[in-house]
mmCIF file with all atom_site columns, C-alpha atoms in Angstrom:
data_model
loop_
_atom_site.group_PDB
_atom_site.id
_atom_site.type_symbol
_atom_site.label_atom_id
_atom_site.label_alt_id
_atom_site.label_comp_id
_atom_site.label_asym_id
_atom_site.label_entity_id
_atom_site.label_seq_id
_atom_site.pdbx_PDB_ins_code
_atom_site.Cartn_x
_atom_site.Cartn_y
_atom_site.Cartn_z
_atom_site.occupancy
_atom_site.B_iso_or_equiv
_atom_site.pdbx_formal_charge
_atom_site.auth_seq_id
_atom_site.auth_comp_id
_atom_site.auth_asym_id
_atom_site.auth_atom_id
_atom_site.pdbx_PDB_model_num
ATOM 1   C CA . UNK T 1 1   ? 0.000   0.000   0.000   1.00 95.00 ? 1   UNK T CA 1
ATOM 2   C CA . UNK T 1 2   ? 1.274   3.443   -0.918  1.00 95.00 ? 2   UNK T CA 1
ATOM 3   C CA . UNK T 1 3   ? -1.195  5.742   0.803   1.00 94.00 ? 3   UNK T CA 1
ATOM 4   C CA . UNK T 1 4   ? -0.975  8.943   2.854   1.00 92.00 ? 4   UNK T CA 1
ATOM 5   C CA . UNK T 1 5   ? -1.182  8.571   6.624   1.00 90.00 ? 5   UNK T CA 1
ATOM 6   C CA . UNK T 1 6   ? -4.655  8.815   8.068   1.00 90.00 ? 6   UNK T CA 1
ATOM 7   C CA . UNK T 1 7   ? -7.835  6.900   8.764   1.00 89.00 ? 7   UNK T CA 1
ATOM 8   C CA . UNK T 1 8   ? -8.125  5.582   5.186   1.00 89.00 ? 8   UNK T CA 1
ATOM 9   C CA . UNK T 1 9   ? -4.677  3.980   5.444   1.00 91.00 ? 9   UNK T CA 1
ATOM 10  C CA . UNK T 1 10  ? -5.540  2.380   8.794   1.00 92.00 ? 10  UNK T CA 1
ATOM 11  C CA . UNK T 1 11  ? -8.846  1.036   7.441   1.00 91.00 ? 11  UNK T CA 1
ATOM 12  C CA . UNK T 1 12  ? -7.134  -0.272  4.302   1.00 92.00 ? 12  UNK T CA 1
ATOM 13  C CA . UNK T 1 13  ? -4.456  -2.023  6.392   1.00 93.00 ? 13  UNK T CA 1
ATOM 14  C CA . UNK T 1 14  ? -7.046  -3.713  8.610   1.00 92.00 ? 14  UNK T CA 1
ATOM 15  C CA . UNK T 1 15  ? -9.005  -4.874  5.563   1.00 89.00 ? 15  UNK T CA 1
ATOM 16  C CA . UNK T 1 16  ? -6.039  -6.159  3.565   1.00 91.00 ? 16  UNK T CA 1
ATOM 17  C CA . UNK T 1 17  ? -4.264  -7.776  6.524   1.00 91.00 ? 17  UNK T CA 1
ATOM 18  C CA . UNK T 1 18  ? -7.454  -9.716  7.307   1.00 87.00 ? 18  UNK T CA 1
ATOM 19  C CA . UNK T 1 19  ? -7.066  -11.621 4.028   1.00 87.00 ? 19  UNK T CA 1
ATOM 20  C CA . UNK T 1 20  ? -3.421  -11.278 2.922   1.00 89.00 ? 20  UNK T CA 1
ATOM 21  C CA . UNK T 1 21  ? 0.043   -10.173 3.932   1.00 91.00 ? 21  UNK T CA 1
ATOM 22  C CA . UNK T 1 22  ? 0.274   -6.391  3.712   1.00 94.00 ? 22  UNK T CA 1
ATOM 23  C CA . UNK T 1 23  ? 3.187   -3.976  3.377   1.00 95.00 ? 23  UNK T CA 1
ATOM 24  C CA . UNK T 1 24  ? 2.756   -0.261  4.029   1.00 94.00 ? 24  UNK T CA 1
ATOM 25  C CA . UNK T 1 25  ? 5.272   1.789   2.073   1.00 93.00 ? 25  UNK T CA 1
ATOM 26  C CA . UNK T 1 26  ? 6.459   5.298   2.746   1.00 91.00 ? 26  UNK T CA 1
ATOM 27  C CA . UNK T 1 27  ? 4.682   7.427   0.111   1.00 91.00 ? 27  UNK T CA 1
ATOM 28  C CA . UNK T 1 28  ? 7.776   9.653   -0.107  1.00 91.00 ? 28  UNK T CA 1
ATOM 29  C CA . UNK T 1 29  ? 9.946   6.852   -1.533  1.00 90.00 ? 29  UNK T CA 1
ATOM 30  C CA . UNK T 1 30  ? 11.650  7.588   -4.846  1.00 92.00 ? 30  UNK T CA 1
ATOM 31  C CA . UNK T 1 31  ? 10.878  5.494   -7.899  1.00 92.00 ? 31  UNK T CA 1
ATOM 32  C CA . UNK T 1 32  ? 13.990  3.321   -7.597  1.00 92.00 ? 32  UNK T CA 1
ATOM 33  C CA . UNK T 1 33  ? 13.200  2.611   -3.936  1.00 90.00 ? 33  UNK T CA 1
ATOM 34  C CA . UNK T 1 34  ? 9.604   1.664   -4.755  1.00 92.00 ? 34  UNK T CA 1
ATOM 35  C CA . UNK T 1 35  ? 10.739  -0.600  -7.580  1.00 93.00 ? 35  UNK T CA 1
ATOM 36  C CA . UNK T 1 36  ? 13.298  -2.325  -5.366  1.00 90.00 ? 36  UNK T CA 1
ATOM 37  C CA . UNK T 1 37  ? 10.795  -2.750  -2.538  1.00 90.00 ? 37  UNK T CA 1
ATOM 38  C CA . UNK T 1 38  ? 8.053   -4.142  -4.801  1.00 93.00 ? 38  UNK T CA 1
ATOM 39  C CA . UNK T 1 39  ? 10.574  -6.608  -6.220  1.00 92.00 ? 39  UNK T CA 1
ATOM 40  C CA . UNK T 1 40  ? 11.754  -7.670  -2.740  1.00 90.00 ? 40  UNK T CA 1
ATOM 41  C CA . UNK T 1 41  ? 8.152   -8.108  -1.612  1.00 91.00 ? 41  UNK T CA 1
ATOM 42  C CA . UNK T 1 42  ? 7.199   -10.026 -4.756  1.00 92.00 ? 42  UNK T CA 1
ATOM 43  C CA . UNK T 1 43  ? 4.110   -7.804  -4.725  1.00 93.00 ? 43  UNK T CA 1
ATOM 44  C CA . UNK T 1 44  ? 1.038   -9.068  -6.533  1.00 93.00 ? 44  UNK T CA 1
ATOM 45  C CA . UNK T 1 45  ? -1.006  -5.881  -6.057  1.00 95.00 ? 45  UNK T CA 1
ATOM 46  C CA . UNK T 1 46  ? -0.389  -2.264  -5.100  1.00 95.00 ? 46  UNK T CA 1
ATOM 47  C CA . UNK T 1 47  ? -3.027  -0.080  -3.479  1.00 95.00 ? 47  UNK T CA 1
ATOM 48  C CA . UNK T 1 48  ? -2.575  3.604   -4.265  1.00 94.00 ? 48  UNK T CA 1
ATOM 49  C CA . UNK T 1 49  ? -4.342  6.902   -3.745  1.00 91.00 ? 49  UNK T CA 1
ATOM 50  C CA . UNK T 1 50  ? -4.513  8.549   -7.192  1.00 87.00 ? 50  UNK T CA 1
ATOM 51  C CA . UNK T 1 51  ? -4.278  12.012  -5.614  1.00 87.00 ? 51  UNK T CA 1
ATOM 52  C CA . UNK T 1 52  ? -0.873  11.155  -4.122  1.00 88.00 ? 52  UNK T CA 1
ATOM 53  C CA . UNK T 1 53  ? 2.166   12.246  -6.117  1.00 84.00 ? 53  UNK T CA 1
ATOM 54  C CA . UNK T 1 54  ? 3.949   8.882   -6.177  1.00 89.00 ? 54  UNK T CA 1
ATOM 55  C CA . UNK T 1 55  ? 5.518   6.851   -8.982  1.00 93.00 ? 55  UNK T CA 1
ATOM 56  C CA . UNK T 1 56  ? 4.146   3.633   -7.433  1.00 93.00 ? 56  UNK T CA 1
ATOM 57  C CA . UNK T 1 57  ? 1.246   3.201   -9.848  1.00 93.00 ? 57  UNK T CA 1
ATOM 58  C CA . UNK T 1 58  ? 3.389   3.669   -12.960 1.00 93.00 ? 58  UNK T CA 1
ATOM 59  C CA . UNK T 1 59  ? 6.090   1.305   -11.654 1.00 95.00 ? 59  UNK T CA 1
ATOM 60  C CA . UNK T 1 60  ? 3.559   -1.362  -10.705 1.00 94.00 ? 60  UNK T CA 1
ATOM 61  C CA . UNK T 1 61  ? 1.871   -1.197  -14.124 1.00 94.00 ? 61  UNK T CA 1
ATOM 62  C CA . UNK T 1 62  ? 5.248   -1.399  -15.871 1.00 94.00 ? 62  UNK T CA 1
ATOM 63  C CA . UNK T 1 63  ? 5.978   -4.637  -13.979 1.00 93.00 ? 63  UNK T CA 1
ATOM 64  C CA . UNK T 1 64  ? 2.530   -6.169  -14.497 1.00 95.00 ? 64  UNK T CA 1
ATOM 65  C CA . UNK T 1 65  ? 1.458   -5.711  -10.873 1.00 95.00 ? 65  UNK T CA 1
ATOM 66  C CA . UNK T 1 66  ? -2.254  -5.180  -10.287 1.00 95.00 ? 66  UNK T CA 1
ATOM 67  C CA . UNK T 1 67  ? -3.012  -1.582  -9.236  1.00 95.00 ? 67  UNK T CA 1
ATOM 68  C CA . UNK T 1 68  ? -6.005  -0.840  -7.004  1.00 93.00 ? 68  UNK T CA 1
ATOM 69  C CA . UNK T 1 69  ? -7.017  2.763   -6.350  1.00 90.00 ? 69  UNK T CA 1
ATOM 70  C CA . UNK T 1 70  ? -8.731  3.930   -3.169  1.00 85.00 ? 70  UNK T CA 1
ATOM 71  C CA . UNK T 1 71  ? -10.833 6.998   -2.691  1.00 71.00 ? 71  UNK T CA 1
ATOM 72  C CA . UNK T 1 72  ? -10.878 8.879   0.568   1.00 62.00 ? 72  UNK T CA 1
ATOM 73  C CA . UNK T 1 73  ? -13.959 7.859   2.535   1.00 58.00 ? 73  UNK T CA 1
ATOM 74  C CA . UNK T 1 74  ? -14.963 5.495   -0.265  1.00 51.00 ? 74  UNK T CA 1
ATOM 75  C CA . UNK T 1 75  ? -17.201 2.501   0.240   1.00 53.00 ? 75  UNK T CA 1
ATOM 76  C CA . UNK T 1 76  ? -15.956 -1.056  -0.052  1.00 50.00 ? 76  UNK T CA 1
ATOM 77  C CA . UNK T 1 77  ? -17.366 -3.043  -2.924  1.00 49.00 ? 77  UNK T CA 1
ATOM 78  C CA . UNK T 1 78  ? -19.701 -5.797  -1.803  1.00 48.00 ? 78  UNK T CA 1
ATOM 79  C CA . UNK T 1 79  ? -18.291 -9.263  -2.354  1.00 49.00 ? 79  UNK T CA 1
ATOM 80  C CA . UNK T 1 80  ? -20.293 -12.380 -3.023  1.00 48.00 ? 80  UNK T CA 1
ATOM 81  C CA . UNK T 1 81  ? -18.270 -14.467 -0.589  1.00 50.00 ? 81  UNK T CA 1
ATOM 82  C CA . UNK T 1 82  ? -16.062 -13.954 2.418   1.00 47.00 ? 82  UNK T CA 1
ATOM 83  C CA . UNK T 1 83  ? -12.398 -14.953 2.133   1.00 54.00 ? 83  UNK T CA 1
ATOM 84  C CA . UNK T 1 84  ? -11.098 -17.909 4.085   1.00 62.00 ? 84  UNK T CA 1
ATOM 85  C CA . UNK T 1 85  ? -10.295 -17.114 7.690   1.00 62.00 ? 85  UNK T CA 1
ATOM 86  C CA . UNK T 1 86  ? -6.603  -16.638 8.358   1.00 67.00 ? 86  UNK T CA 1
ATOM 87  C CA . UNK T 1 87  ? -4.760  -18.272 11.242  1.00 71.00 ? 87  UNK T CA 1
ATOM 88  C CA . UNK T 1 88  ? -2.451  -16.644 13.749  1.00 74.00 ? 88  UNK T CA 1
ATOM 89  C CA . UNK T 1 89  ? 0.505   -18.094 11.840  1.00 84.00 ? 89  UNK T CA 1
ATOM 90  C CA . UNK T 1 90  ? -0.427  -16.288 8.614   1.00 85.00 ? 90  UNK T CA 1
ATOM 91  C CA . UNK T 1 91  ? 1.563   -13.177 7.712   1.00 91.00 ? 91  UNK T CA 1
ATOM 92  C CA . UNK T 1 92  ? -0.283  -9.943  8.427   1.00 90.00 ? 92  UNK T CA 1
ATOM 93  C CA . UNK T 1 93  ? 2.451   -7.333  7.956   1.00 93.00 ? 93  UNK T CA 1
ATOM 94  C CA . UNK T 1 94  ? 5.553   -7.296  5.785   1.00 91.00 ? 94  UNK T CA 1
ATOM 95  C CA . UNK T 1 95  ? 8.033   -4.738  7.092   1.00 86.00 ? 95  UNK T CA 1
ATOM 96  C CA . UNK T 1 96  ? 10.843  -3.530  4.902   1.00 79.00 ? 96  UNK T CA 1
ATOM 97  C CA . UNK T 1 97  ? 13.783  -2.817  7.232   1.00 75.00 ? 97  UNK T CA 1
ATOM 98  C CA . UNK T 1 98  ? 15.591  0.513   7.079   1.00 70.00 ? 98  UNK T CA 1
ATOM 99  C CA . UNK T 1 99  ? 18.900  -1.078  5.994   1.00 69.00 ? 99  UNK T CA 1
ATOM 100 C CA . UNK T 1 100 ? 20.910  0.579   8.755   1.00 74.00 ? 100 UNK T CA 1
ATOM 101 C CA . UNK T 1 101 ? 23.088  -2.550  9.057   1.00 75.00 ? 101 UNK T CA 1
ATOM 102 C CA . UNK T 1 102 ? 23.286  -3.495  5.382   1.00 74.00 ? 102 UNK T CA 1
ATOM 103 C CA . UNK T 1 103 ? 20.780  -4.295  2.641   1.00 77.00 ? 103 UNK T CA 1
ATOM 104 C CA . UNK T 1 104 ? 17.117  -3.787  3.504   1.00 74.00 ? 104 UNK T CA 1
ATOM 105 C CA . UNK T 1 105 ? 15.303  -7.032  4.315   1.00 80.00 ? 105 UNK T CA 1
ATOM 106 C CA . UNK T 1 106 ? 11.702  -8.136  4.566   1.00 86.00 ? 106 UNK T CA 1
ATOM 107 C CA . UNK T 1 107 ? 10.575  -8.901  8.123   1.00 88.00 ? 107 UNK T CA 1
ATOM 108 C CA . UNK T 1 108 ? 7.245   -10.772 8.125   1.00 92.00 ? 108 UNK T CA 1
ATOM 109 C CA . UNK T 1 109 ? 5.026   -10.425 11.204  1.00 93.00 ? 109 UNK T CA 1
ATOM 110 C CA . UNK T 1 110 ? 2.171   -12.852 11.693  1.00 93.00 ? 110 UNK T CA 1
ATOM 111 C CA . UNK T 1 111 ? -1.239  -12.113 13.124  1.00 92.00 ? 111 UNK T CA 1
ATOM 112 C CA . UNK T 1 112 ? -0.053  -13.749 16.357  1.00 94.00 ? 112 UNK T CA 1
ATOM 113 C CA . UNK T 1 113 ? 3.051   -11.512 16.408  1.00 94.00 ? 113 UNK T CA 1
ATOM 114 C CA . UNK T 1 114 ? 1.003   -8.329  15.956  1.00 94.00 ? 114 UNK T CA 1
ATOM 115 C CA . UNK T 1 115 ? -1.636  -9.431  18.470  1.00 94.00 ? 115 UNK T CA 1
ATOM 116 C CA . UNK T 1 116 ? 1.015   -10.220 21.102  1.00 96.00 ? 116 UNK T CA 1
ATOM 117 C CA . UNK T 1 117 ? 2.849   -6.940  20.477  1.00 96.00 ? 117 UNK T CA 1
ATOM 118 C CA . UNK T 1 118 ? -0.389  -4.908  20.610  1.00 96.00 ? 118 UNK T CA 1
ATOM 119 C CA . UNK T 1 119 ? -1.512  -6.746  23.757  1.00 97.00 ? 119 UNK T CA 1
ATOM 120 C CA . UNK T 1 120 ? 1.833   -6.032  25.425  1.00 97.00 ? 120 UNK T CA 1
ATOM 121 C CA . UNK T 1 121 ? 1.605   -2.334  24.488  1.00 97.00 ? 121 UNK T CA 1
ATOM 122 C CA . UNK T 1 122 ? -1.979  -2.220  25.763  1.00 97.00 ? 122 UNK T CA 1
ATOM 123 C CA . UNK T 1 123 ? -0.934  -3.822  29.060  1.00 97.00 ? 123 UNK T CA 1
ATOM 124 C CA . UNK T 1 124 ? 2.187   -1.672  29.462  1.00 97.00 ? 124 UNK T CA 1
ATOM 125 C CA . UNK T 1 125 ? 0.273   1.561   28.862  1.00 97.00 ? 125 UNK T CA 1
ATOM 126 C CA . UNK T 1 126 ? -2.808  0.338   30.769  1.00 98.00 ? 126 UNK T CA 1
ATOM 127 C CA . UNK T 1 127 ? -5.034  1.292   27.831  1.00 98.00 ? 127 UNK T CA 1
ATOM 128 C CA . UNK T 1 128 ? -8.799  0.999   28.194  1.00 97.00 ? 128 UNK T CA 1
ATOM 129 C CA . UNK T 1 129 ? -11.894 1.539   26.083  1.00 97.00 ? 129 UNK T CA 1
ATOM 130 C CA . UNK T 1 130 ? -12.114 5.112   27.403  1.00 98.00 ? 130 UNK T CA 1
ATOM 131 C CA . UNK T 1 131 ? -8.732  6.050   25.949  1.00 98.00 ? 131 UNK T CA 1
ATOM 132 C CA . UNK T 1 132 ? -8.277  7.918   22.685  1.00 98.00 ? 132 UNK T CA 1
ATOM 133 C CA . UNK T 1 133 ? -4.951  7.878   20.857  1.00 97.00 ? 133 UNK T CA 1
ATOM 134 C CA . UNK T 1 134 ? -3.917  10.837  18.698  1.00 97.00 ? 134 UNK T CA 1
ATOM 135 C CA . UNK T 1 135 ? -1.672  9.124   16.154  1.00 95.00 ? 135 UNK T CA 1
ATOM 136 C CA . UNK T 1 136 ? 0.838   11.449  14.565  1.00 94.00 ? 136 UNK T CA 1
ATOM 137 C CA . UNK T 1 137 ? 3.406   8.761   13.777  1.00 92.00 ? 137 UNK T CA 1
ATOM 138 C CA . UNK T 1 138 ? 3.740   7.378   10.249  1.00 92.00 ? 138 UNK T CA 1
ATOM 139 C CA . UNK T 1 139 ? 1.819   4.133   9.863   1.00 91.00 ? 139 UNK T CA 1
ATOM 140 C CA . UNK T 1 140 ? 4.557   2.704   7.624   1.00 90.00 ? 140 UNK T CA 1
ATOM 141 C CA . UNK T 1 141 ? 6.681   2.519   10.807  1.00 89.00 ? 141 UNK T CA 1
ATOM 142 C CA . UNK T 1 142 ? 5.892   -0.319  13.178  1.00 90.00 ? 142 UNK T CA 1
ATOM 143 C CA . UNK T 1 143 ? 5.501   1.938   16.221  1.00 92.00 ? 143 UNK T CA 1
ATOM 144 C CA . UNK T 1 144 ? 2.831   4.100   14.593  1.00 92.00 ? 144 UNK T CA 1
ATOM 145 C CA . UNK T 1 145 ? 0.847   1.064   13.464  1.00 94.00 ? 145 UNK T CA 1
ATOM 146 C CA . UNK T 1 146 ? 1.376   -0.879  16.697  1.00 95.00 ? 146 UNK T CA 1
ATOM 147 C CA . UNK T 1 147 ? 0.244   2.006   18.930  1.00 96.00 ? 147 UNK T CA 1
ATOM 148 C CA . UNK T 1 148 ? -2.963  2.311   16.907  1.00 96.00 ? 148 UNK T CA 1
ATOM 149 C CA . UNK T 1 149 ? -3.571  -1.448  17.018  1.00 96.00 ? 149 UNK T CA 1
ATOM 150 C CA . UNK T 1 150 ? -3.024  -1.503  20.795  1.00 97.00 ? 150 UNK T CA 1
ATOM 151 C CA . UNK T 1 151 ? -5.633  1.218   21.303  1.00 97.00 ? 151 UNK T CA 1
ATOM 152 C CA . UNK T 1 152 ? -8.116  -0.555  19.028  1.00 96.00 ? 152 UNK T CA 1
ATOM 153 C CA . UNK T 1 153 ? -7.477  -3.825  20.902  1.00 95.00 ? 153 UNK T CA 1
ATOM 154 C CA . UNK T 1 154 ? -8.352  -1.996  24.122  1.00 97.00 ? 154 UNK T CA 1
ATOM 155 C CA . UNK T 1 155 ? -11.680 -0.981  22.575  1.00 97.00 ? 155 UNK T CA 1
ATOM 156 C CA . UNK T 1 156 ? -10.868 2.716   22.534  1.00 96.00 ? 156 UNK T CA 1
ATOM 157 C CA . UNK T 1 157 ? -10.553 5.083   19.613  1.00 96.00 ? 157 UNK T CA 1
ATOM 158 C CA . UNK T 1 158 ? -7.764  6.314   17.388  1.00 96.00 ? 158 UNK T CA 1
ATOM 159 C CA . UNK T 1 159 ? -7.544  9.640   15.617  1.00 96.00 ? 159 UNK T CA 1
ATOM 160 C CA . UNK T 1 160 ? -5.255  9.141   12.611  1.00 92.00 ? 160 UNK T CA 1
ATOM 161 C CA . UNK T 1 161 ? -3.681  12.397  11.534  1.00 91.00 ? 161 UNK T CA 1
ATOM 162 C CA . UNK T 1 162 ? -1.562  12.945  8.454   1.00 87.00 ? 162 UNK T CA 1
ATOM 163 C CA . UNK T 1 163 ? 1.413   13.501  10.786  1.00 88.00 ? 163 UNK T CA 1
ATOM 164 C CA . UNK T 1 164 ? 2.490   16.063  13.348  1.00 91.00 ? 164 UNK T CA 1
ATOM 165 C CA . UNK T 1 165 ? 1.424   19.563  12.387  1.00 92.00 ? 165 UNK T CA 1
ATOM 166 C CA . UNK T 1 166 ? 2.464   22.267  14.870  1.00 93.00 ? 166 UNK T CA 1
ATOM 167 C CA . UNK T 1 167 ? -0.098  24.701  13.437  1.00 94.00 ? 167 UNK T CA 1
ATOM 168 C CA . UNK T 1 168 ? -3.052  22.422  14.202  1.00 94.00 ? 168 UNK T CA 1
ATOM 169 C CA . UNK T 1 169 ? -1.792  20.355  17.140  1.00 95.00 ? 169 UNK T CA 1
ATOM 170 C CA . UNK T 1 170 ? -3.498  22.455  19.847  1.00 96.00 ? 170 UNK T CA 1
ATOM 171 C CA . UNK T 1 171 ? -6.790  22.486  17.947  1.00 96.00 ? 171 UNK T CA 1
ATOM 172 C CA . UNK T 1 172 ? -6.589  18.674  17.656  1.00 96.00 ? 172 UNK T CA 1
ATOM 173 C CA . UNK T 1 173 ? -6.242  18.474  21.431  1.00 96.00 ? 173 UNK T CA 1
ATOM 174 C CA . UNK T 1 174 ? -9.314  20.651  21.871  1.00 96.00 ? 174 UNK T CA 1
ATOM 175 C CA . UNK T 1 175 ? -11.382 18.876  19.220  1.00 97.00 ? 175 UNK T CA 1
ATOM 176 C CA . UNK T 1 176 ? -10.519 15.212  19.883  1.00 97.00 ? 176 UNK T CA 1
ATOM 177 C CA . UNK T 1 177 ? -9.587  15.195  23.601  1.00 97.00 ? 177 UNK T CA 1
ATOM 178 C CA . UNK T 1 178 ? -6.979  12.434  23.280  1.00 97.00 ? 178 UNK T CA 1
ATOM 179 C CA . UNK T 1 179 ? -5.805  10.718  26.459  1.00 97.00 ? 179 UNK T CA 1
ATOM 180 C CA . UNK T 1 180 ? -2.478  9.930   24.851  1.00 96.00 ? 180 UNK T CA 1
#
């Protein structure tokens, strides 16, 4: 997925990860980085936002990878059958490492991995259903995604911003009343 941070990205991740392994890519990646990452992932489909200025769609089409476009706030198409249920051992998230110690690698996390990590974060932070998380971290980083998943696991709510914005931060606090 090459989508801007926000609620649409979070919803898309939850939907895709429920039926297939999902990788969230930084939308600011250059063309060569996207091409390399799609090759490493052996991607079969790329989900893009057509309003985003990214070469991902063109690169995917050039390599015969299915391109799916999302619209902000769009409705999901109705399917005639539900996909098979995944097990805890199935891959939910494919992380592309930052290559700080060499060549970037793919780190697969299963549903069980993500559930355990989110449960540990929930327990550590003592999150409850009355908490609201103001997410300003990129969702293509594990910590941004994991913090959101932990809050959702607790039954609370998550406000997904497009990132930290000093000009609107105080108004977000007033409007959304986050507890963390």
